[in-house]
Short mmCIF file of C-alpha atoms and ligand atoms in Angstrom, two decimals:
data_model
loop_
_atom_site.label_atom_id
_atom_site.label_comp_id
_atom_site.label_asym_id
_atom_site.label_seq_id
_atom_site.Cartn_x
_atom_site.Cartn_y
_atom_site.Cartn_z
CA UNK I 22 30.87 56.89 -77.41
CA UNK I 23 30.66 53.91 -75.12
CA UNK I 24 34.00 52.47 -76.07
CA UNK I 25 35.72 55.97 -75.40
CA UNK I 26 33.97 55.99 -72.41
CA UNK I 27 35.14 52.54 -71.36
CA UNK I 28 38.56 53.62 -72.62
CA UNK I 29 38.74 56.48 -70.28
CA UNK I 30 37.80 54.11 -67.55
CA UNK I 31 40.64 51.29 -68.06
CA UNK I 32 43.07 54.24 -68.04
CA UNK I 33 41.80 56.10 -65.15
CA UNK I 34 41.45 53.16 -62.84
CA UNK I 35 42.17 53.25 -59.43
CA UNK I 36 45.10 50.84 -57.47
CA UNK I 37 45.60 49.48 -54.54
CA UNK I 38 49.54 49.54 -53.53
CA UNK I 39 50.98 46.93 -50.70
CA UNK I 40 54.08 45.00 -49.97
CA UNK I 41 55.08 41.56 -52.25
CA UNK I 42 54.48 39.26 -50.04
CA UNK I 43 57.74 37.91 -50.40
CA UNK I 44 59.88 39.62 -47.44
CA UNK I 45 59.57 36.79 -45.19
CA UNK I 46 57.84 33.94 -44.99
CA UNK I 47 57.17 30.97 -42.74
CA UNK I 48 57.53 27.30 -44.51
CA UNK I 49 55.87 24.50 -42.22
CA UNK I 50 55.34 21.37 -44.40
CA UNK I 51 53.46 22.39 -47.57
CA UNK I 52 51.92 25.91 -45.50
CA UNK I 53 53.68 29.20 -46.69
CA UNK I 54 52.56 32.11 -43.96
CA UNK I 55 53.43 35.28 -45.05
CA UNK I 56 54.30 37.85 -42.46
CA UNK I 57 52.29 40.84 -42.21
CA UNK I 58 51.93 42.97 -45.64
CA UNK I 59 51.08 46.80 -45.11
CA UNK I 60 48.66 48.65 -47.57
CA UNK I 61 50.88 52.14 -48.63
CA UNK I 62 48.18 53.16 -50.67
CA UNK I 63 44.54 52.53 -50.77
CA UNK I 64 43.96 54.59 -53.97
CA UNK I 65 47.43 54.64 -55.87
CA UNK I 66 45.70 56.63 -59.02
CA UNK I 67 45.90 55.41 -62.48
CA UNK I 68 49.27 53.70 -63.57
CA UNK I 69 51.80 53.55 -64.89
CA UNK I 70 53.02 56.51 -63.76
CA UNK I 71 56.42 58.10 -64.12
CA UNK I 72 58.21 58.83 -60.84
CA UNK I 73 61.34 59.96 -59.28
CA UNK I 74 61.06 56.60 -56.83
CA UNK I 75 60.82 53.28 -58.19
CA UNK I 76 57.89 51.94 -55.82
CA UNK I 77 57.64 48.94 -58.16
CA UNK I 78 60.96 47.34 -56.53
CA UNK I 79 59.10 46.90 -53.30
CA UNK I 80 55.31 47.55 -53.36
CA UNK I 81 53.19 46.69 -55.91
CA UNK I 82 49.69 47.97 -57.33
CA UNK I 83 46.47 45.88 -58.18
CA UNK I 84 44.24 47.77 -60.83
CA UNK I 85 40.21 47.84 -60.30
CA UNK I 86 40.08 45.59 -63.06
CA UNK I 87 42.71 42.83 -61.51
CA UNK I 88 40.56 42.82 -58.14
CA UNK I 89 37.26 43.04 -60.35
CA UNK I 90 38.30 40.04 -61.83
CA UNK I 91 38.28 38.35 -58.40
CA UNK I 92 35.38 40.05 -56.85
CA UNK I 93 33.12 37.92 -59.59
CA UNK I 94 34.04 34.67 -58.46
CA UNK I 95 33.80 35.48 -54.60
CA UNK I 96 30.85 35.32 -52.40
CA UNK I 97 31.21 37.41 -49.14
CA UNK I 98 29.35 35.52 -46.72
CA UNK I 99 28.05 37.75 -43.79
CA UNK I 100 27.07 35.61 -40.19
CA UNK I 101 24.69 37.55 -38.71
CA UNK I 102 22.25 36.76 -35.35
CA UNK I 103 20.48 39.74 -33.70
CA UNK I 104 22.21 42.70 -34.83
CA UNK I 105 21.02 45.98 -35.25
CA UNK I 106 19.39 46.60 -38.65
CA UNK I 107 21.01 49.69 -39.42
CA UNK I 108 24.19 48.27 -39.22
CA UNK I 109 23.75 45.44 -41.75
CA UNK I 110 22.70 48.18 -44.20
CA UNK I 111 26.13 49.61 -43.85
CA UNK I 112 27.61 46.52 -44.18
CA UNK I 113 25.91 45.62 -48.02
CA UNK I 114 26.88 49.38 -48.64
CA UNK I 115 30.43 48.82 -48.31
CA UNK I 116 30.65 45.58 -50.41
CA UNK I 117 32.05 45.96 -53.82
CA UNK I 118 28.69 45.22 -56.50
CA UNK I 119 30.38 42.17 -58.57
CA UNK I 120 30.46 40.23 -55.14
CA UNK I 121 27.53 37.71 -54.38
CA UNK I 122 26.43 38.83 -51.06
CA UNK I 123 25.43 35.59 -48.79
CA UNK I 124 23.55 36.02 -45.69
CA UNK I 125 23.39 33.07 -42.96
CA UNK I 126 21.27 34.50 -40.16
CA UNK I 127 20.82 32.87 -36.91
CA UNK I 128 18.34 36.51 -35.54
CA UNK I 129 15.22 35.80 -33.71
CA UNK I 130 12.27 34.11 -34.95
CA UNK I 131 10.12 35.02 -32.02
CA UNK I 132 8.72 36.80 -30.37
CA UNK I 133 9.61 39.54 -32.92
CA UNK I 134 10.12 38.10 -35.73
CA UNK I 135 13.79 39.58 -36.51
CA UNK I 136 14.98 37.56 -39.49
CA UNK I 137 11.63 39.19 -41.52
CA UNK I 138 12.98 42.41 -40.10
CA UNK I 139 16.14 41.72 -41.98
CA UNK I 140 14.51 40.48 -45.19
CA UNK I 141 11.98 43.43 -45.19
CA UNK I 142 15.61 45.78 -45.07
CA UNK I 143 17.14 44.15 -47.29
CA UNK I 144 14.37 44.15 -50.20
CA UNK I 145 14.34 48.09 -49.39
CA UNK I 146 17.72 48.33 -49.77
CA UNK I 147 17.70 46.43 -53.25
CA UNK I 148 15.25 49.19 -54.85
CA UNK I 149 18.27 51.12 -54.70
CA UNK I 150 21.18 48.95 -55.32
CA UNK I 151 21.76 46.06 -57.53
CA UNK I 152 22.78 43.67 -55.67
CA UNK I 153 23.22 40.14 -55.50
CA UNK I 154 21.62 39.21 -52.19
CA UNK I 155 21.09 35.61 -51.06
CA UNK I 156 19.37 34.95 -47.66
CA UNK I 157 18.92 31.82 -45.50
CA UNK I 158 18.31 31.30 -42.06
CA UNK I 159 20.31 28.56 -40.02
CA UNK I 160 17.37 27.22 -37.92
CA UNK I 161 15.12 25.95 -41.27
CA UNK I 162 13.93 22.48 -40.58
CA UNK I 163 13.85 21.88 -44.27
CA UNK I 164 17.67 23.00 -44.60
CA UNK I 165 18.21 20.59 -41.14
CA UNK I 166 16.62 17.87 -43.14
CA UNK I 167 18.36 18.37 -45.78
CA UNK I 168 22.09 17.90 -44.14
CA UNK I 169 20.44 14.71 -43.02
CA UNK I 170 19.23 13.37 -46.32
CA UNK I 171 23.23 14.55 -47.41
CA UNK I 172 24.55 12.41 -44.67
CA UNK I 173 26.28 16.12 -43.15
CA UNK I 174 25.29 15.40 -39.65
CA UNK I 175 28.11 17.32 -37.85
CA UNK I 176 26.23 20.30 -38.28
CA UNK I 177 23.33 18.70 -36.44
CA UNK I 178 22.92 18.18 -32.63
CA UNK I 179 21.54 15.44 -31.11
CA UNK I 180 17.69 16.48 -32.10
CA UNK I 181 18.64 16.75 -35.97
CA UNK I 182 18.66 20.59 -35.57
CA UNK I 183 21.26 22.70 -37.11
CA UNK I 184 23.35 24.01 -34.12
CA UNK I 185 24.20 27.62 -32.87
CA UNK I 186 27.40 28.88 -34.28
CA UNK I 187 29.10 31.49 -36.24
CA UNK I 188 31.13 28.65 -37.47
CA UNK I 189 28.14 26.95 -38.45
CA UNK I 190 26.12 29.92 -40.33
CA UNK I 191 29.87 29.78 -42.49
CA UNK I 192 29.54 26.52 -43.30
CA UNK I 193 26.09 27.02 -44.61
CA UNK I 194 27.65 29.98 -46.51
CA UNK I 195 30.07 28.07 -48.15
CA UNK I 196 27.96 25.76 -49.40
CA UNK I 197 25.59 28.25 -50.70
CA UNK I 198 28.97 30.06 -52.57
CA UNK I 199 29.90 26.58 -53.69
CA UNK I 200 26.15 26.13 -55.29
CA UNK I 201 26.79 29.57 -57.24
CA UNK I 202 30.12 27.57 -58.92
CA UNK I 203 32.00 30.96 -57.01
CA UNK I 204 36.15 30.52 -56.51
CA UNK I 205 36.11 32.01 -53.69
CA UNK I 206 34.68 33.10 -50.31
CA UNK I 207 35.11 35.72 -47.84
CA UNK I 208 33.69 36.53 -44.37
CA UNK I 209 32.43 39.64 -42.81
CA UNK I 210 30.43 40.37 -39.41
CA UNK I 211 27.89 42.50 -39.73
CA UNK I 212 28.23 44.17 -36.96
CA UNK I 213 30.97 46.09 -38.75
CA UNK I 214 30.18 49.74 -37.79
CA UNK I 215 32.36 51.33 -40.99
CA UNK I 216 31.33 50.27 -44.39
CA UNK I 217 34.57 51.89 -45.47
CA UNK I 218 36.59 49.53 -43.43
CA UNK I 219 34.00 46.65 -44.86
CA UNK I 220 35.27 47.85 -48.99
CA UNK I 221 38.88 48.22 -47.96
CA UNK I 222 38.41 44.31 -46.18
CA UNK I 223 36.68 42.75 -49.53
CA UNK I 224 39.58 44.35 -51.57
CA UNK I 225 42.09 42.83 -49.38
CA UNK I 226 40.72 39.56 -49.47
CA UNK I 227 40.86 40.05 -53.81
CA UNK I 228 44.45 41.70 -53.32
CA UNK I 229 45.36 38.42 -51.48
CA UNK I 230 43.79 35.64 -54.38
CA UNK I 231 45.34 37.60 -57.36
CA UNK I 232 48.95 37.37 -55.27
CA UNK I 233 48.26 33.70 -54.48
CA UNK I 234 50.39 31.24 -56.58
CA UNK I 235 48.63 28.19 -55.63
CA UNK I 236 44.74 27.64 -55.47
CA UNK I 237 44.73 27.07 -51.96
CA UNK I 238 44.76 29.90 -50.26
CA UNK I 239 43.76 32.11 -47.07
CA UNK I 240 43.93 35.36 -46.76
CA UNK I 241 43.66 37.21 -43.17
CA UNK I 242 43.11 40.96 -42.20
CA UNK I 243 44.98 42.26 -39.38
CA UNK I 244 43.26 45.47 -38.16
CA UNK I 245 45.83 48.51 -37.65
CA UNK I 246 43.96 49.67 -34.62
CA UNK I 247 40.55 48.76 -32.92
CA UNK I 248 39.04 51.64 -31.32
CA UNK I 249 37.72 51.68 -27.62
CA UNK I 250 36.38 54.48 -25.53
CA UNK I 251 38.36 54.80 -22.01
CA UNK I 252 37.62 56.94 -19.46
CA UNK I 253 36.22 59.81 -21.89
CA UNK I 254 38.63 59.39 -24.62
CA UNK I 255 39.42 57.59 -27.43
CA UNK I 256 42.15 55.42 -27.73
CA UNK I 257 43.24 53.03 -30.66
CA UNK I 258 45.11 50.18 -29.43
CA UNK I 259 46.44 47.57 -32.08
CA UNK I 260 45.50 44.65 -30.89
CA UNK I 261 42.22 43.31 -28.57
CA UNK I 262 43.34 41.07 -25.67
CA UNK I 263 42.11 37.77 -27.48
CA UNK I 264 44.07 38.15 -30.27
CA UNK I 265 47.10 39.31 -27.98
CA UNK I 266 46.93 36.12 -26.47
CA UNK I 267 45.83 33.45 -29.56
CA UNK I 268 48.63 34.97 -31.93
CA UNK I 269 51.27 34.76 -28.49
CA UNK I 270 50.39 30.77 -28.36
CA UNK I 271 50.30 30.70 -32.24
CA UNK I 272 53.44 31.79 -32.90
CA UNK I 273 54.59 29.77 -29.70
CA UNK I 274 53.27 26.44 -31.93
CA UNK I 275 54.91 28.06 -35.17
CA UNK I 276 58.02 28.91 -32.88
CA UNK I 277 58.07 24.79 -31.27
CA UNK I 278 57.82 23.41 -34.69
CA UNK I 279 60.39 25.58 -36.62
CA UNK I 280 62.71 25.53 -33.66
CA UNK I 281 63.15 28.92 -34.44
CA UNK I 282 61.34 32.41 -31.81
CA UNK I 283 58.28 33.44 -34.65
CA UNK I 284 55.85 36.37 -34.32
CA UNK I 285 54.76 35.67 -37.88
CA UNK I 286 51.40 35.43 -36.48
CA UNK I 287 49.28 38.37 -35.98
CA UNK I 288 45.75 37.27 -37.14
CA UNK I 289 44.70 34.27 -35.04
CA UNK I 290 41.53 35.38 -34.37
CA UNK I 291 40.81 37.66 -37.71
CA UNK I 292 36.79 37.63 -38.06
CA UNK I 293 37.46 39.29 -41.15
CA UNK I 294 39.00 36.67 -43.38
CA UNK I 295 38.68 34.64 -46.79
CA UNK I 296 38.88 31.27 -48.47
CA UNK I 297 39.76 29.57 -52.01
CA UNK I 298 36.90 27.12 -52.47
CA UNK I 299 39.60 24.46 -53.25
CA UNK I 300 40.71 24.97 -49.67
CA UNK I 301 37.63 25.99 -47.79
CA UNK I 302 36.08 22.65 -48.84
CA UNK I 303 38.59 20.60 -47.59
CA UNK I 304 39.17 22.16 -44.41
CA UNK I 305 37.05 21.01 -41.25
CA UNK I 306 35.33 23.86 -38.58
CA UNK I 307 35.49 23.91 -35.39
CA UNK I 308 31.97 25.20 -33.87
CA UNK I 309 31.00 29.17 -32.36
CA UNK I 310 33.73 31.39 -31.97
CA UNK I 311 36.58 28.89 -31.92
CA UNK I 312 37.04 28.86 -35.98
CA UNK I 313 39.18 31.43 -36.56
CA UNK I 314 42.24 30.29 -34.70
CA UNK I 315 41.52 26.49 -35.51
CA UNK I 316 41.48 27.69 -39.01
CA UNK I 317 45.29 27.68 -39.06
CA UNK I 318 45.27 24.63 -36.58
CA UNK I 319 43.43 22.92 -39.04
CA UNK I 320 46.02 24.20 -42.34
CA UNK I 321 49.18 23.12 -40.09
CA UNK I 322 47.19 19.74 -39.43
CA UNK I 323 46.35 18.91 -42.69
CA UNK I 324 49.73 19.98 -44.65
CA UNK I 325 52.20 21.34 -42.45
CA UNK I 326 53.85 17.51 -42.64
CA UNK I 327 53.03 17.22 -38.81
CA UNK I 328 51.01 14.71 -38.95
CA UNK I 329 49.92 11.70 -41.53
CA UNK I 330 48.00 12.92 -44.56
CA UNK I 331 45.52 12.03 -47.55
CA UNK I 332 45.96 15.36 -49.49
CA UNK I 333 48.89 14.86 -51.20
CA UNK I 334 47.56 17.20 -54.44
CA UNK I 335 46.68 19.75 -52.32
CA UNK I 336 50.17 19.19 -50.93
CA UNK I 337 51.94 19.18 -53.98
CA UNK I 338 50.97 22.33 -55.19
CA UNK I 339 51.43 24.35 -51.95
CA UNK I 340 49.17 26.45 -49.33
CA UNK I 341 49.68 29.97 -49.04
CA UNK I 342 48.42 32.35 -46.42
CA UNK I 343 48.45 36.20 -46.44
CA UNK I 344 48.12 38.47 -43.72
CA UNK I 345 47.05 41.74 -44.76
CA UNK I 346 46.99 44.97 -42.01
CA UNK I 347 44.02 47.59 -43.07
CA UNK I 348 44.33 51.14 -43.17
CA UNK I 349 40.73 51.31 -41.86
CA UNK I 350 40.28 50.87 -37.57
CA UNK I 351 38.28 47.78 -36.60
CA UNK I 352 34.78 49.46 -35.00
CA UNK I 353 32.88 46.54 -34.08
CA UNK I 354 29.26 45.95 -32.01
CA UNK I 355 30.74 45.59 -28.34
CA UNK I 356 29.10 42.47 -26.91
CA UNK I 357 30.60 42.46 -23.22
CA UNK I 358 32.79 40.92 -20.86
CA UNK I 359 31.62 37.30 -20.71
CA UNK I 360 30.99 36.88 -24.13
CA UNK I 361 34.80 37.85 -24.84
CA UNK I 362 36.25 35.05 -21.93
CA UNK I 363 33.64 32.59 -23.92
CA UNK I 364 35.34 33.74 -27.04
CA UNK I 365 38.70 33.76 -25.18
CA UNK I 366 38.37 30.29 -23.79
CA UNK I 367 36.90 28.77 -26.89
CA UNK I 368 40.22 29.98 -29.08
CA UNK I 369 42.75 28.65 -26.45
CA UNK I 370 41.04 25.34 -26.16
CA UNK I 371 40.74 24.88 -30.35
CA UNK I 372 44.70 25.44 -29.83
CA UNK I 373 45.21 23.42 -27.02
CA UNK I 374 43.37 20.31 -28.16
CA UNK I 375 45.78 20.12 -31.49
CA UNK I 376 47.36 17.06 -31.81
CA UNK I 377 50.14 19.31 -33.23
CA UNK I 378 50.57 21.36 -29.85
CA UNK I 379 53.35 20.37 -27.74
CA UNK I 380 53.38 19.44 -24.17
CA UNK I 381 54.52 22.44 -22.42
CA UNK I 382 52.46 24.75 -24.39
CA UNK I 383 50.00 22.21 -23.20
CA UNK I 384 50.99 23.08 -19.61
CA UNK I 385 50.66 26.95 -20.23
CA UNK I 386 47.81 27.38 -21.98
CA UNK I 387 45.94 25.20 -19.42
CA UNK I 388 47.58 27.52 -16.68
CA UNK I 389 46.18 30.74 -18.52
CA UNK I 390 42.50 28.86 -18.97
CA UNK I 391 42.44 28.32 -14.93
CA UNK I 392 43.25 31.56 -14.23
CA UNK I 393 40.39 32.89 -16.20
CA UNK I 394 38.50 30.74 -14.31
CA UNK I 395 39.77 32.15 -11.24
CA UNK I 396 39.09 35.74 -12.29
CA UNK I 397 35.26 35.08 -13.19
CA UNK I 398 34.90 34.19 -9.14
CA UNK I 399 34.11 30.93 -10.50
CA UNK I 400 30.77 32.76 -11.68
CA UNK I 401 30.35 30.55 -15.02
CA UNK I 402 30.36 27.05 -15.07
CA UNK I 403 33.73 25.14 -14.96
CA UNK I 404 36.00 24.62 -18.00
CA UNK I 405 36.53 21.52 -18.90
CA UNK I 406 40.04 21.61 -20.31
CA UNK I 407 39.72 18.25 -21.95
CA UNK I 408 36.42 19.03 -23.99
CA UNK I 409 37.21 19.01 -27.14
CA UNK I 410 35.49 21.53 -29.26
CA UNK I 411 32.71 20.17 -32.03
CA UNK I 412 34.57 19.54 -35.05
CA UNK I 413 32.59 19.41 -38.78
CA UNK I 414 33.77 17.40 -41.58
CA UNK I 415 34.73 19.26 -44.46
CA UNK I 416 32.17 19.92 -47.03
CA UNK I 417 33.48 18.25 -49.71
CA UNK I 418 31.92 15.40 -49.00
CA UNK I 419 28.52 16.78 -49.44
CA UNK I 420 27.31 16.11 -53.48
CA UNK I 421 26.71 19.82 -54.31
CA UNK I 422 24.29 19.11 -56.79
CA UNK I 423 22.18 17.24 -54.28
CA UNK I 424 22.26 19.83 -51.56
CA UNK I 425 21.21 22.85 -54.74
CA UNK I 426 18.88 20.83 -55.67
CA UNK I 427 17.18 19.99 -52.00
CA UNK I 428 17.25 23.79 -50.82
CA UNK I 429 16.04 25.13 -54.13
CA UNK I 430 13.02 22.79 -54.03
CA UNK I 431 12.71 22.84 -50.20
CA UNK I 432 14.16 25.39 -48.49
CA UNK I 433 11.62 27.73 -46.69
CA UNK I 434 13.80 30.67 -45.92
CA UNK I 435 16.12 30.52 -49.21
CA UNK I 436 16.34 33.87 -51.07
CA UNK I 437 17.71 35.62 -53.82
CA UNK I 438 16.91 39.05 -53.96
P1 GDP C 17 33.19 39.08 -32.33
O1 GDP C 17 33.09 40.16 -33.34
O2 GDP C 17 34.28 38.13 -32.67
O3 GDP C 17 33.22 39.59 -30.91
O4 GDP C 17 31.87 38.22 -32.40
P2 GDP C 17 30.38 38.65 -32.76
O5 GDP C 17 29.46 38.28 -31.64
O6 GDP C 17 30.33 40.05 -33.27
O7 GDP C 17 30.06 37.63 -33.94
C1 GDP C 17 30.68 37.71 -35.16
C2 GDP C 17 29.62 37.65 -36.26
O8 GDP C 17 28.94 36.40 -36.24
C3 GDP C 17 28.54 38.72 -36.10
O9 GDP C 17 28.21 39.19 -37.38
C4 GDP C 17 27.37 37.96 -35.48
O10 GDP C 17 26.12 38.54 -35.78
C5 GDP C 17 27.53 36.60 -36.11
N1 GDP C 17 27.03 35.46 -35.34
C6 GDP C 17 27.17 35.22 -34.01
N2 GDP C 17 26.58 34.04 -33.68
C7 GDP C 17 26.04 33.54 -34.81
C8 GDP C 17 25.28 32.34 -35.13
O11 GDP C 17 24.97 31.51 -34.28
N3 GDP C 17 24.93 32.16 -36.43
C9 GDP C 17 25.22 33.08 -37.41
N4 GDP C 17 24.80 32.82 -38.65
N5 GDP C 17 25.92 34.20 -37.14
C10 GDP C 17 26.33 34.43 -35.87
CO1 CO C 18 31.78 41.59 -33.60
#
């Protein structure tokens, strides 16, 4: 009976149908970036099918048990400081079950106590679902001293604490993924108000690895539309202004390099976004919100044959990046005005301080920074165009077996539940 039943399901499983990502593509160096690839269906029924069109010529469909297959070896690692509870509930809902769920919060520890909060919601939520839940949070002395005793001390500031950062709670995730032996590793905010749009983002990152043709690879979500209430009504514009403005000097780079106009750019700042291991150890993070565009800074760096190298494997056997557009809007916590110029300012600096950006990009990107500046009424402090943002080493040279070791036997906030 079980085997029919397990028959029935191979046959009856569901597809997801997109573009090969093979219509254009960007070459810089060793980095392949794929232009945009649309999703035509998310459910494409079972297969094969018989049909009047041949879809197969230009689309293609993944099968539950291809993206299965990937969702076993990937940890999605959710950042999460001070959110509403609720809305980290939705978040676990929407991730597929073979995942390895990895929290890094940075929430309050007092006066309310808001990481137990989270812990207390998440054990609820595991009487109902099996899950695989891993918690830490990023402020544990223990896991401070153990970065320290790893000799990883560009996640520290100057008083041996772990800093403030989304960049830095991934980091911490990584490493946590890497411990679990998993392939690969995915991020989602949980502040994410639609767990549907959180599924349809995990199954684009597994889409992405089973396309990839080398193991180092990145693969991006660009949201169709993020919804915004104006004046009563409400509106779904594609893009938010920071991306509008980090893929414009993006593509500007791509467009200086190449020597020829690119737009093949349209996820600089993609929050929602995952990693090969292979690659995600090797790459370095730049601190808070800058890490999404100076993720691709850092690829080009590294193996776009810009600049002098020491990864000529990695090299050899290519980088690929997807860039996949969800069918599902982007409906995100909104967190204001100033945090999005922080977020703004931090993205064109992490550009602007490449080594690989050219002069007069330079010249315009410092222009668009000062007039920020000018618009805040000179409210916040100064920017200081020449800071550079914190950079951390990648985490390859941290012995994994060390670091599982230390936080299994130290850690005071490490959980699996
Ligand atoms: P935005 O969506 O890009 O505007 O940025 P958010 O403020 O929503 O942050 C993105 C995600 O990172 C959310 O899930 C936050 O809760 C989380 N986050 C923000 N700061 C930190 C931090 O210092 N540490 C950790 N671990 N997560 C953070
Ligand atoms: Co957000």
């Amino acid at each position: 009976m079980y085997l029919i039943y397990k028959l029935i399901y191979i046959i009856e499983c569901e597809y997801m149908r997109l573009d090969y990502p093979s219509r254009h593509t960007e070459r810089i160096g060793a980095v392949s970036i794929h232009e945009l690839q649309k999703i035509y269906e998310l459910d494409s029924g079972e297969m094969p099918r018989t049909s009047a069109h041949n879809h197969e010529q230009s689309t293609r469909a993944y099968s539950y048990q291809e993206l299965s297959s990937i969702f076993r070896e990937l940890a999605i690692v959710i950042p999460l400081k001070n959110e509403k509870i609720g809305l980290l509930e939705g978040v676990l809902s929407g991730i597929p079950n073979e995942c390895l769920i990895i929290i890094v919060s940075n929430s309050e520890r007092a006066p309310v106590d808001r990481f137990s909060m989270e812990v207390e919601m998440i054990r609820q939520y595991s009487q109902f679902a099996d899950k695989k839940i891993m918690v830490i949070h990023q402020k544990d002395n223990e896991l401070a001293k153990i970065f320290k005793k790893v000799k990883y001390t560009s996640i520290l500031d100057s008083k041996s604490h772990i800093r403030n950062g989304k960049a830095e709670g991934m980091v911490i995730g990584i490493l946590l993924a890497k411990m679990q032996k998993k392939k690969y590793i995915g991020f989602i905010d949980s502040d994410n108000y639609f767990p549907g749009a959180v599924n349809e983002y995990v199954k684009i990152f597994a889409v992405g690895f089973k396309m990839a043709t080398t193991p180092y690879s990145n693969v991006r979500v660009s949201w169709r539309s993020k919804p915004k209430i104006v004046n009563n009504k409400l509106q779904f514009p594609k893009w938010g202004r920071i991306s509008e403005y980090s893929n414009k000097y993006l593509n500007a780079l791509i467009s200086n390099i190449t020597g020829y106009e690119s737009e093949i750019i349209s996820t600089g700042n993609a929050g929602e976004h995952a990693l090969s291991m292979t690659l995600a150890e090797n790459l370095n993070y730049s601190s808070g919100y800058s890490v999404e565009p100076y993720e691709f800074i850092n690829i080009l760096e590294k193996f776009g044959g810009l600049l002098p190298t020491d990864s000529s494997n990695i090299i050899e056997k290519g980088i690929e990046i997807f860039q996949i557009e969800s069918r599902n809007p982007h409906f995100h916590e909104e967190k204001g005005a100033d945090h999005l110029t922080g977020m703004m300012q931090a993205s064109l600096l992490a550009i602007n301080n490449s080594k690989i950006c050219n002069i007069e990009l330079t010249k315009e990107i410092k222009n668009h920074l000062l007039m920020l500046q000018i618009k805040q009424n000179y409210k916040s402090p100064k920017i200081n165009l020449q800071k550079r943002h914190h950079i951390m080493d990648p985490i390859k040279v941290i012995s994994i077996e060390d670091f599982a070791d230390l936080v299994i036997k130290n850690s005071k906030t490490f959980l699996k539940i």
